[in-house]
Coordinates of N, CA, C and O and ligand atoms in Angstrom, one line a residue:
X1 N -25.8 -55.7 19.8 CA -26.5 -55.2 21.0 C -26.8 -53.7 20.9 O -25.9 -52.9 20.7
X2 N -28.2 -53.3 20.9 CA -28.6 -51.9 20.9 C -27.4 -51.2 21.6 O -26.8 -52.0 22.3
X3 N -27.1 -50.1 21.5 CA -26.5 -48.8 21.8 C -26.7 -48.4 23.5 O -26.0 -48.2 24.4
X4 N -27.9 -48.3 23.4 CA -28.7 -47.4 24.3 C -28.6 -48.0 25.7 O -28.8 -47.3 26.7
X5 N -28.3 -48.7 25.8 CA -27.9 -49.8 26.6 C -27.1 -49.1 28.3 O -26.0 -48.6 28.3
X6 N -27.8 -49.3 29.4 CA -26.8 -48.9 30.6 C -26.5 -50.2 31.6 O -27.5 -51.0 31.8
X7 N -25.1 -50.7 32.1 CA -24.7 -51.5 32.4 C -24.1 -51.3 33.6 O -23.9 -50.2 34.0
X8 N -23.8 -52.4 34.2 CA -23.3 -52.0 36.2 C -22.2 -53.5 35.6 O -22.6 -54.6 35.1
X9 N -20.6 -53.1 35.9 CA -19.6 -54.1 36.1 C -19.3 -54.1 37.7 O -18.5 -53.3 38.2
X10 N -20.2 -55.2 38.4 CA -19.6 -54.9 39.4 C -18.9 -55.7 39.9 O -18.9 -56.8 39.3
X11 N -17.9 -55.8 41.3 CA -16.5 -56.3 41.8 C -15.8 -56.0 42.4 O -15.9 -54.8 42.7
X12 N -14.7 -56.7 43.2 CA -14.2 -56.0 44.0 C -13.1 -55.1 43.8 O -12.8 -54.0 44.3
X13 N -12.7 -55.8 42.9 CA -11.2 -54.7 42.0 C -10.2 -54.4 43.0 O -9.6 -53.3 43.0
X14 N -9.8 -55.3 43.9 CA -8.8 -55.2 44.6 C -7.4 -55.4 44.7 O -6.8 -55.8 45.8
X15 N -6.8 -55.0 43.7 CA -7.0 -54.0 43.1 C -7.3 -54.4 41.3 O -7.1 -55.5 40.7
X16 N -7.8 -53.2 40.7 CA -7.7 -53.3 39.0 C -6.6 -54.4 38.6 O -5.6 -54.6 39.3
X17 N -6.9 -55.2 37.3 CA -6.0 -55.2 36.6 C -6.5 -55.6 35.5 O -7.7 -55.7 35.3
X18 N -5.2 -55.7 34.5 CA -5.9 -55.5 32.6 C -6.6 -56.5 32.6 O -7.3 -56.4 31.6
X19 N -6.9 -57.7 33.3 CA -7.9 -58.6 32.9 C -9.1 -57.4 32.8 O -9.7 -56.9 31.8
X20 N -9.2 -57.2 34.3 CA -10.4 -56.5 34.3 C -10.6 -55.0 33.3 O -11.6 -54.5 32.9
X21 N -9.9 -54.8 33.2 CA -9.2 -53.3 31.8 C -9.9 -53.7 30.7 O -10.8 -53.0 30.2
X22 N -9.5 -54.8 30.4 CA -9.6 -55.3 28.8 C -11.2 -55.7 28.9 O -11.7 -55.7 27.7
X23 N -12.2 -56.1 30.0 CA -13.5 -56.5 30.0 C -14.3 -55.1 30.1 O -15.4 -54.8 29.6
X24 N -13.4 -54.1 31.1 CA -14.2 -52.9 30.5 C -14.2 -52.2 29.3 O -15.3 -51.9 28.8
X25 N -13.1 -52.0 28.7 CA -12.9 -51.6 27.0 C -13.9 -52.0 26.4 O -14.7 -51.2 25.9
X26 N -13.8 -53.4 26.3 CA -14.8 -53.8 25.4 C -16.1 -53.8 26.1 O -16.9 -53.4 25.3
X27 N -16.7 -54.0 27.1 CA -18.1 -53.4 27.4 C -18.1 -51.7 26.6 O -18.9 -51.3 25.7
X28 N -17.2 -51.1 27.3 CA -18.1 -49.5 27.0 C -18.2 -49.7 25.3 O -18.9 -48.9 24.7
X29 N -17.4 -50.6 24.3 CA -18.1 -50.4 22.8 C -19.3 -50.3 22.7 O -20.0 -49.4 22.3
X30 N -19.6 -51.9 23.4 CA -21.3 -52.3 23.5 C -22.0 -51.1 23.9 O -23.0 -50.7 23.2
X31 N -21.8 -50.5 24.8 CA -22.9 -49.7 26.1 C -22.8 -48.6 25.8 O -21.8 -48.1 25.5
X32 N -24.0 -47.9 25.8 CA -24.1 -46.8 26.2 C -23.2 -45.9 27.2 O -22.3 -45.1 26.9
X33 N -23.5 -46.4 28.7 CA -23.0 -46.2 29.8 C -22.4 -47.9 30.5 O -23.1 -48.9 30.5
X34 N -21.0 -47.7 31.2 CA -20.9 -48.4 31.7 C -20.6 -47.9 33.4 O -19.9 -46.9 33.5
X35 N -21.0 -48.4 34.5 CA -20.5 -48.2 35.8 C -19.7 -49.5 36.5 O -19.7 -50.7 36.6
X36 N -19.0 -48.6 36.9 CA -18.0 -49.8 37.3 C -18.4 -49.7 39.0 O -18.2 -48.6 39.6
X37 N -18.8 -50.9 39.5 CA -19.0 -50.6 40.6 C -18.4 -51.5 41.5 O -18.1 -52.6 41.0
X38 N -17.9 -51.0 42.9 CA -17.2 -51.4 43.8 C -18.0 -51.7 45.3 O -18.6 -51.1 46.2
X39 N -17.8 -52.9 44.9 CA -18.7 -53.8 46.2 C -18.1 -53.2 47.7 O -16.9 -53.4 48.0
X40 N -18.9 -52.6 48.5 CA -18.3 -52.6 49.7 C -18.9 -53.9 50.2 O -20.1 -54.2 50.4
X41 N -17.6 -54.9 50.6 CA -18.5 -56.2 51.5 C -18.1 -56.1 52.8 O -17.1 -55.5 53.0
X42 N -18.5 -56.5 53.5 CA -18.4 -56.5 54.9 C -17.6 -57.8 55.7 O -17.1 -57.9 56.8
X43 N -17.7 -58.8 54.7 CA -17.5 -60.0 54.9 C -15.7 -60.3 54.1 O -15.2 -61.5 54.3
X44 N -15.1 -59.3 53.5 CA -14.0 -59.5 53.3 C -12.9 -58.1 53.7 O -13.3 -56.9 54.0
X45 N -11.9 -58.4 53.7 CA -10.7 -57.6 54.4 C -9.8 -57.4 52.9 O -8.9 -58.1 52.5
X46 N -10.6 -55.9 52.2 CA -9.8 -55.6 51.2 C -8.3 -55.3 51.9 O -7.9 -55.0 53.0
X47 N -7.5 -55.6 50.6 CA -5.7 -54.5 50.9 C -6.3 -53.3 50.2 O -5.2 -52.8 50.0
X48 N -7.0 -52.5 49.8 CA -7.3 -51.4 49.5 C -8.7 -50.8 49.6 O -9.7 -51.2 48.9
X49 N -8.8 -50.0 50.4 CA -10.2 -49.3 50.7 C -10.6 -48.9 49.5 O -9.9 -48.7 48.5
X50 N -12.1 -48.9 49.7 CA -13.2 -48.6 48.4 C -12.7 -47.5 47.7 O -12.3 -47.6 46.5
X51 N -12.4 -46.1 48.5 CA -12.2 -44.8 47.9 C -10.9 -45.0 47.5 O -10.5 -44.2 46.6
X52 N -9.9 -45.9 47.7 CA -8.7 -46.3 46.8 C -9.2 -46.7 45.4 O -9.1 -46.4 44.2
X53 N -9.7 -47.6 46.1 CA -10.2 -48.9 44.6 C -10.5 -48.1 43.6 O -10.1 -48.3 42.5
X54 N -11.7 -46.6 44.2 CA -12.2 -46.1 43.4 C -11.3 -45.4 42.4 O -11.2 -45.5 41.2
X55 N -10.5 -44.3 43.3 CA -9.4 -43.6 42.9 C -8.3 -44.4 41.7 O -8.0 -43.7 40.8
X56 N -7.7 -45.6 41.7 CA -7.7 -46.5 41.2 C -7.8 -46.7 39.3 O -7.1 -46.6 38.3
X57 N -9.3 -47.1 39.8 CA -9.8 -47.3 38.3 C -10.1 -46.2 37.7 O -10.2 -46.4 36.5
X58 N -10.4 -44.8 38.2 CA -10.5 -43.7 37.9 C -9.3 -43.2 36.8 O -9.3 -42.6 35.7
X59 N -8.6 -43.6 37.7 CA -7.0 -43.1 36.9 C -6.7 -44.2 35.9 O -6.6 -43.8 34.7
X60 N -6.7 -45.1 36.0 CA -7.0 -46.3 34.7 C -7.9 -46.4 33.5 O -7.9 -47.0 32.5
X61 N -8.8 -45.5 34.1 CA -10.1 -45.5 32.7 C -10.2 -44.1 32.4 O -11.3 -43.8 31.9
X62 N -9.3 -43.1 32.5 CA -9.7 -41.5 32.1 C -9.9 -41.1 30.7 O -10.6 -40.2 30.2
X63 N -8.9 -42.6 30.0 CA -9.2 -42.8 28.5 C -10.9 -43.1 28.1 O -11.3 -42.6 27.0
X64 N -11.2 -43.4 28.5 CA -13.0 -43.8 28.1 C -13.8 -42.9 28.8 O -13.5 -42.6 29.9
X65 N -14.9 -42.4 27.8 CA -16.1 -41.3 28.0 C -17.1 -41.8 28.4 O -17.6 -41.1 29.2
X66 N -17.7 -42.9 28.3 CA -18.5 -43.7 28.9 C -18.7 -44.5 29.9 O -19.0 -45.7 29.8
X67 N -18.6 -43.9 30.8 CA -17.8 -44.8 32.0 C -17.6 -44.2 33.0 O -16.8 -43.2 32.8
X68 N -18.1 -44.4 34.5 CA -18.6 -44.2 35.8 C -18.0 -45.4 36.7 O -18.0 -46.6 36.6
X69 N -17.4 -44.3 37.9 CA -16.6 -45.3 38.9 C -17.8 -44.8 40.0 O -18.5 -43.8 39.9
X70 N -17.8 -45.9 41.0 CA -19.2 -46.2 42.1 C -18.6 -47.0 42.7 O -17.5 -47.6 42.4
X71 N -19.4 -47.0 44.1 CA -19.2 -47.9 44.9 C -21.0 -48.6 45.6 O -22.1 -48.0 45.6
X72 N -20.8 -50.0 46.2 CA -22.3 -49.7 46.4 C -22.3 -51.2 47.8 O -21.5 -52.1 48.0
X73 N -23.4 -51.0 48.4 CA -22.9 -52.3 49.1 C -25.1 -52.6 49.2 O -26.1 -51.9 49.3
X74 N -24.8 -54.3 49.3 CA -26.0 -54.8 49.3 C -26.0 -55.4 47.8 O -25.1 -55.7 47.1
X75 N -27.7 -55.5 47.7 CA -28.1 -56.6 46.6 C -27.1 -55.5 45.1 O -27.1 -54.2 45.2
X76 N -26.6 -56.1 44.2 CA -26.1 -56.0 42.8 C -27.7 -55.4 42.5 O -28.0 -54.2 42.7
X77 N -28.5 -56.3 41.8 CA -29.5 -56.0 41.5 C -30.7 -54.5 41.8 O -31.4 -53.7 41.2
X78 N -30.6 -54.7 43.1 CA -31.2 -53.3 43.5 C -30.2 -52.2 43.6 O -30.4 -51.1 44.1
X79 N -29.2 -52.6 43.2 CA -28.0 -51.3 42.9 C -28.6 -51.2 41.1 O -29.4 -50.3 41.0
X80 N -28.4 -51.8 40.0 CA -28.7 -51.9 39.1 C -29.6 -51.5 38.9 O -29.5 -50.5 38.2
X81 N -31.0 -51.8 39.4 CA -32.2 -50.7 39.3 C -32.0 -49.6 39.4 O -31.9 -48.9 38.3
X82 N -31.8 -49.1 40.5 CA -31.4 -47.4 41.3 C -30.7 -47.4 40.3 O -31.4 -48.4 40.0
X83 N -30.0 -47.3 39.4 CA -29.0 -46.6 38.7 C -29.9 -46.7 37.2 O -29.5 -45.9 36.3
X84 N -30.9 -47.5 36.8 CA -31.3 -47.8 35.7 C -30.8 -48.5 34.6 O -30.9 -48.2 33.4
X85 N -30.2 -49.6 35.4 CA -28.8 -50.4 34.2 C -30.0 -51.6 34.1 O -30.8 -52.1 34.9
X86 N -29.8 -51.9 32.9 CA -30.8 -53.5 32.8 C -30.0 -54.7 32.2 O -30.3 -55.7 31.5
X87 N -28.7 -54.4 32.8 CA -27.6 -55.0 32.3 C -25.9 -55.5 33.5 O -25.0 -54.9 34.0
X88 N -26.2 -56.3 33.4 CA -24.9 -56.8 34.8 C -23.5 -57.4 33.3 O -23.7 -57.8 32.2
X89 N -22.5 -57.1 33.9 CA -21.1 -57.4 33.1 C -20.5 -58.5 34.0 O -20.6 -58.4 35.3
X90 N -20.0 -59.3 33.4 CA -19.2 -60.5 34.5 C -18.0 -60.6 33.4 O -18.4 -60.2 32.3
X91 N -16.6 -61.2 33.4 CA -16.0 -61.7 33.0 C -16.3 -63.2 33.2 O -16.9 -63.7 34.1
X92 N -15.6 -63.8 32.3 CA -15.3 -65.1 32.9 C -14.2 -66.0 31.9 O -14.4 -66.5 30.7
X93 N -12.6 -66.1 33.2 CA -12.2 -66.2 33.0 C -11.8 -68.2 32.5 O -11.3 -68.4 31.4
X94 N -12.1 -69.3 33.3 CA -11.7 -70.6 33.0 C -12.8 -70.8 33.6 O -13.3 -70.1 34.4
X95 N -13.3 -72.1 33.2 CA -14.1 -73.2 33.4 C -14.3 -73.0 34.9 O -15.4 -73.1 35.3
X96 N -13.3 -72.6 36.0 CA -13.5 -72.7 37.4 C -14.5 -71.3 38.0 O -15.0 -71.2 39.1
X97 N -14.5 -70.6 37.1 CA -15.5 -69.2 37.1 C -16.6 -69.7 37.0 O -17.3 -69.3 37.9
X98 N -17.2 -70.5 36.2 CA -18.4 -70.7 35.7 C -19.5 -71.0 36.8 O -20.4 -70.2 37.0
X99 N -19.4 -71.9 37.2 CA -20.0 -72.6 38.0 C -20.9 -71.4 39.3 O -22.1 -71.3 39.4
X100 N -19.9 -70.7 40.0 CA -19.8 -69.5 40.7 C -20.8 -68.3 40.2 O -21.5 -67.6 40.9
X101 N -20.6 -68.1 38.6 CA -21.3 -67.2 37.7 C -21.8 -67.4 37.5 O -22.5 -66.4 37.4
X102 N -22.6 -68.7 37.2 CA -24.0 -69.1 36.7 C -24.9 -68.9 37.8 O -25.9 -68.1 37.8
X103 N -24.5 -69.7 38.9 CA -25.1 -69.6 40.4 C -25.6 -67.8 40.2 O -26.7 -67.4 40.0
X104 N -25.0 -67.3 40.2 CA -25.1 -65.6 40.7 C -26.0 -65.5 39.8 O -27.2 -65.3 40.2
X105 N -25.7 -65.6 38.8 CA -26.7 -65.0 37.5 C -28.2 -65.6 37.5 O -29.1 -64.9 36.9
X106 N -28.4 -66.6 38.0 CA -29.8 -67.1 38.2 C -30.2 -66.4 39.5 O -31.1 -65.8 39.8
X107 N -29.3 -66.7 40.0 CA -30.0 -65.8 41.6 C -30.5 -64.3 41.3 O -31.6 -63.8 41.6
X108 N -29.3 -63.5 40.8 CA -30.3 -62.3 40.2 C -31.0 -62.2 39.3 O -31.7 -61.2 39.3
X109 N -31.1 -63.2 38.3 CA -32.7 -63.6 37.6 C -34.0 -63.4 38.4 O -35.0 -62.7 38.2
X110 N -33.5 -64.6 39.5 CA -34.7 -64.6 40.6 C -35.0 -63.2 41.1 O -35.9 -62.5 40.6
X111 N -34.3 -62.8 41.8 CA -34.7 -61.5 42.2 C -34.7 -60.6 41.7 O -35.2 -59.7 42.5
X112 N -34.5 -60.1 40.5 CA -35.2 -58.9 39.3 C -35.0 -59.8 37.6 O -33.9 -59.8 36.9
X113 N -35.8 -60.3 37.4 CA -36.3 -60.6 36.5 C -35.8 -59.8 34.9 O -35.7 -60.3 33.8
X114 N -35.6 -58.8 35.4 CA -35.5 -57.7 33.8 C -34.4 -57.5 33.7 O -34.1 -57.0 32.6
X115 N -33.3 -57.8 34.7 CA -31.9 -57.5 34.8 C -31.3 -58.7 33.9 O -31.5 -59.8 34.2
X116 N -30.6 -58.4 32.9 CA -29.4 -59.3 32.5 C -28.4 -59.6 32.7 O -27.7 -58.6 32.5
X117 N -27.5 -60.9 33.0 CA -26.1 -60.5 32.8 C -25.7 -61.2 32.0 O -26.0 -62.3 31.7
X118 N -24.6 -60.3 31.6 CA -24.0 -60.5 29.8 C -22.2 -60.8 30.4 O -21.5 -60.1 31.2
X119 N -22.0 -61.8 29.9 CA -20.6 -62.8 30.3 C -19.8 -62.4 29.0 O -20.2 -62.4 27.9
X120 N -18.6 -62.0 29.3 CA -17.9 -61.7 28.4 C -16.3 -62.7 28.6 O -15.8 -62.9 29.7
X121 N -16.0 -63.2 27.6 CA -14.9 -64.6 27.6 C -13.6 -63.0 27.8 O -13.7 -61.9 27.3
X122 N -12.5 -63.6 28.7 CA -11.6 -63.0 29.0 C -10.8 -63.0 27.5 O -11.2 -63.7 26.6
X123 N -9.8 -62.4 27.4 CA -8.8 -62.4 26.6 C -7.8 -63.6 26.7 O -7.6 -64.0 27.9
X124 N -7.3 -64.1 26.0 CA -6.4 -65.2 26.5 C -5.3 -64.9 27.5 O -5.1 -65.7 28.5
X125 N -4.5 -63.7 27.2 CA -3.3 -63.5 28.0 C -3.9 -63.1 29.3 O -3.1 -63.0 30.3
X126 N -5.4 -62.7 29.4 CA -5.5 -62.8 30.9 C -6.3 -63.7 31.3 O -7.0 -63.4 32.2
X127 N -6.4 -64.9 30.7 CA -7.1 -65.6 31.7 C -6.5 -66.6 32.8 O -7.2 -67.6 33.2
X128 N -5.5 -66.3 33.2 CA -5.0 -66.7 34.7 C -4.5 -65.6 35.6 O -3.7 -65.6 36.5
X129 N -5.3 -64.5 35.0 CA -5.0 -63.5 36.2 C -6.1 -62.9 36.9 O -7.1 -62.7 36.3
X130 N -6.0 -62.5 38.1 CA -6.7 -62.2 39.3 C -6.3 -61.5 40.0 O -5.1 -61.2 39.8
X131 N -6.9 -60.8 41.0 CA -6.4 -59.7 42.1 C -6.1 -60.5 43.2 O -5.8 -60.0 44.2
X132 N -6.2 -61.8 43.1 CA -5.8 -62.5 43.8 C -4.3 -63.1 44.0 O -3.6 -63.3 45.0
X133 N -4.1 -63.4 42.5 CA -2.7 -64.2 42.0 C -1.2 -62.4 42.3 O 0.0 -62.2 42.5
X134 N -2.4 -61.4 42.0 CA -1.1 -60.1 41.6 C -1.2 -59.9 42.6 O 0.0 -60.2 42.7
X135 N -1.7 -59.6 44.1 CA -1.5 -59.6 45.5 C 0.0 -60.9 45.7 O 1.1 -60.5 46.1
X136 N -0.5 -62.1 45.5 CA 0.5 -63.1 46.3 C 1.5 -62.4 45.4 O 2.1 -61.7 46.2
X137 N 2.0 -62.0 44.2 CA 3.0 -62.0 43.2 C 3.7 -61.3 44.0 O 4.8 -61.6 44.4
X138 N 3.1 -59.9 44.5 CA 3.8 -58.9 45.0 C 4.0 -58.8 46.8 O 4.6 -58.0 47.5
X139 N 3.5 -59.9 47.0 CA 3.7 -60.1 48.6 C 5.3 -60.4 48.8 O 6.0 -59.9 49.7
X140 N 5.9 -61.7 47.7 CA 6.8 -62.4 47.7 C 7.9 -61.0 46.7 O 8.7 -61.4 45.9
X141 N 7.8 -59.8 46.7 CA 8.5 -59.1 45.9 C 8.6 -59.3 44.3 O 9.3 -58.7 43.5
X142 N 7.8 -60.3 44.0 CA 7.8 -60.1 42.3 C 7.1 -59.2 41.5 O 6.2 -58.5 42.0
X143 N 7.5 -59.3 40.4 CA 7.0 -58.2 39.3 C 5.8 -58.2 39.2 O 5.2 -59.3 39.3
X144 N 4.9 -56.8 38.9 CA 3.5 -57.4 38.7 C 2.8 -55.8 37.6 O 1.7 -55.3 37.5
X145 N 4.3 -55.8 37.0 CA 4.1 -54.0 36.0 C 3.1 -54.8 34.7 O 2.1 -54.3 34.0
X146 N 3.5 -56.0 34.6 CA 2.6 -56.4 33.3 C 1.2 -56.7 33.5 O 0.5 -56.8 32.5
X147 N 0.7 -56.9 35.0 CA -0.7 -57.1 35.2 C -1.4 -56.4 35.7 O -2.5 -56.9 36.1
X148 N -1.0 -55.1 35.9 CA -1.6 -54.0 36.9 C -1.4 -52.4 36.4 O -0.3 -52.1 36.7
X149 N -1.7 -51.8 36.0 CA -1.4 -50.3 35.5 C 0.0 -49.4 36.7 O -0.2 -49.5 37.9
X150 N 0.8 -48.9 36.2 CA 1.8 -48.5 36.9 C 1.8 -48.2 38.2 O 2.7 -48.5 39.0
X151 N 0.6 -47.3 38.6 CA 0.7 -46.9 39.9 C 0.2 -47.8 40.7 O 0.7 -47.7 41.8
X152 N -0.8 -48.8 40.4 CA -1.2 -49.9 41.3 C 0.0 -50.6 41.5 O 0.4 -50.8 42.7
X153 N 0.7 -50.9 40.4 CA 2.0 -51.9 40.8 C 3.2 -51.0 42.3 O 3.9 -51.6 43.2
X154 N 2.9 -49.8 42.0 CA 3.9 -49.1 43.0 C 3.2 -49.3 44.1 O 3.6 -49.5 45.3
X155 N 1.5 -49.0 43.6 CA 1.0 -49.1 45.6 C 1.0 -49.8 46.4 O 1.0 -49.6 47.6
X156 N 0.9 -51.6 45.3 CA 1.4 -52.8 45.7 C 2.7 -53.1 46.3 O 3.0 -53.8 47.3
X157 N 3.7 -52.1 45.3 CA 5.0 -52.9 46.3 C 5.1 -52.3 47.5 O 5.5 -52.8 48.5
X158 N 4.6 -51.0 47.5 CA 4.4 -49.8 48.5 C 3.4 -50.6 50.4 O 3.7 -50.6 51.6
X159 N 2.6 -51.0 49.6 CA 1.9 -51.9 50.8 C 2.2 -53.3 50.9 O 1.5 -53.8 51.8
X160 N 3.1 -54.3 50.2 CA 2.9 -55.7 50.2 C 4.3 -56.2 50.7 O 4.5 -57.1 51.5
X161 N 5.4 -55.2 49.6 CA 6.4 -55.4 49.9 C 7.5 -56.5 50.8 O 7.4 -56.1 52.0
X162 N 8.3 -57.5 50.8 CA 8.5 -58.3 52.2 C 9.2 -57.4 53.4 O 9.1 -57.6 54.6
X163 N 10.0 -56.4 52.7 CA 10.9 -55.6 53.9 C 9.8 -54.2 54.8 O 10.2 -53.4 55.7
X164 N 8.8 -54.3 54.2 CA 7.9 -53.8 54.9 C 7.1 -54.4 56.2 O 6.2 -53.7 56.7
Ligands
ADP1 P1 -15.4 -60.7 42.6 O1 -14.8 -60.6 43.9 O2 -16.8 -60.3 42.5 O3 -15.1 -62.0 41.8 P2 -13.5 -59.4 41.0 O4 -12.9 -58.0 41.2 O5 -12.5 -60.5 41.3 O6 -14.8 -59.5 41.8 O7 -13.9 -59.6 39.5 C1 -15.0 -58.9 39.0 C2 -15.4 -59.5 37.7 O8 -14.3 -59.5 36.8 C3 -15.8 -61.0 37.7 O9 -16.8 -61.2 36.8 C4 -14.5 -61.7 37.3 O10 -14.8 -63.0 36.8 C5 -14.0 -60.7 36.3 N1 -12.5 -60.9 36.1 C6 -11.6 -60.9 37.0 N2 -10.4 -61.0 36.5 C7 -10.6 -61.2 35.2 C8 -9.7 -61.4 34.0 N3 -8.4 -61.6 34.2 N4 -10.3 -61.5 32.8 C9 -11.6 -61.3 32.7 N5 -12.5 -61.1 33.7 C10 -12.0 -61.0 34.9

């Protein structure tokens, strides 16, 4: 993949974790620039506001030079323009991703044509994890230091906690 390359990983990231770590790592080799962007949707009830999320991955990615935290709400694609990325990042984790991913990726086909998105296969040890599965983990008080960078795990038990 050329160098020169600017890319938009966008997501909810509600919060980070090494799945998603390990799909940025390896994007910023590829990229030039990578932006990590944070969907404001309207239609879901994050546990962590955008300016957390952002704050967040910020402190998670301080190791990498190439690489921009954002937030953006509306079309992916017309965020991807405005920013000059001709490049969308998706993970994808099991067969139950796919289907979901493909759908998306043709639809922003349809609507900007020049945009790509480039699917990168998860790592094995995270492909059953989610910001979904480390929420319930930590709702019920279990551990969740191996799927989440330290301070998310604290902000987790800090907000999820049961004696809370
Ligand atoms: P969304 O709500 O858009 O699915 P997520 O924050 O859940 O956003 O995920 C953003 C992207 O990261 C998606 O492409 C998703 O498939 C990918 N992803 C999430 N978890 C992992 C993981 N454990 N390994 C690899 N990719 C992942």
């Amino acid at each position: 993949m050329p160098k020169n390359l600017i890319a938009i990983y966008p997501g909810s990231f509600d919060p980070i974790t090494f799945g998603h770590l390990d799909i940025i790592e390896r994007s910023c080799q590829m990229v030039e620039m990578l932006t990590v962007a944070v969907l404001k949707n309207p239609n879901k009830t994050p546990l962590f506001t955008v300016q957390e999320r952002i704050a967040q991955i910020t402190a998670a990615t301080k190791h990498i030079h190439n690489l921009k935290v954002d937030s953006f709400t509306g079309l992916t694609v017309e965020y991807a323009q405005q920013q000059g990325a001709k490049i969308l990042i998706r993970g994808l984790r099991a067969v139950s991703d796919f289907e979901m991913e493909l759908q998306m990726a043709h639809t922003n086909k349809t609507l900007n044509h020049t945009i790509e998105t480039i699917f990168l296969a998860t790592s094995n040890e995270h492909s059953f994890l989610s910001s979904s599965v480390v929420k319930a983990i930590a709702e019920f008080g279990g551990q969740v230091d191996h799927l989440v960078p330290a301070e998310i795990a604290e902000a987790l038990r800090s907000r999820l906690s049961p004696q809370n």
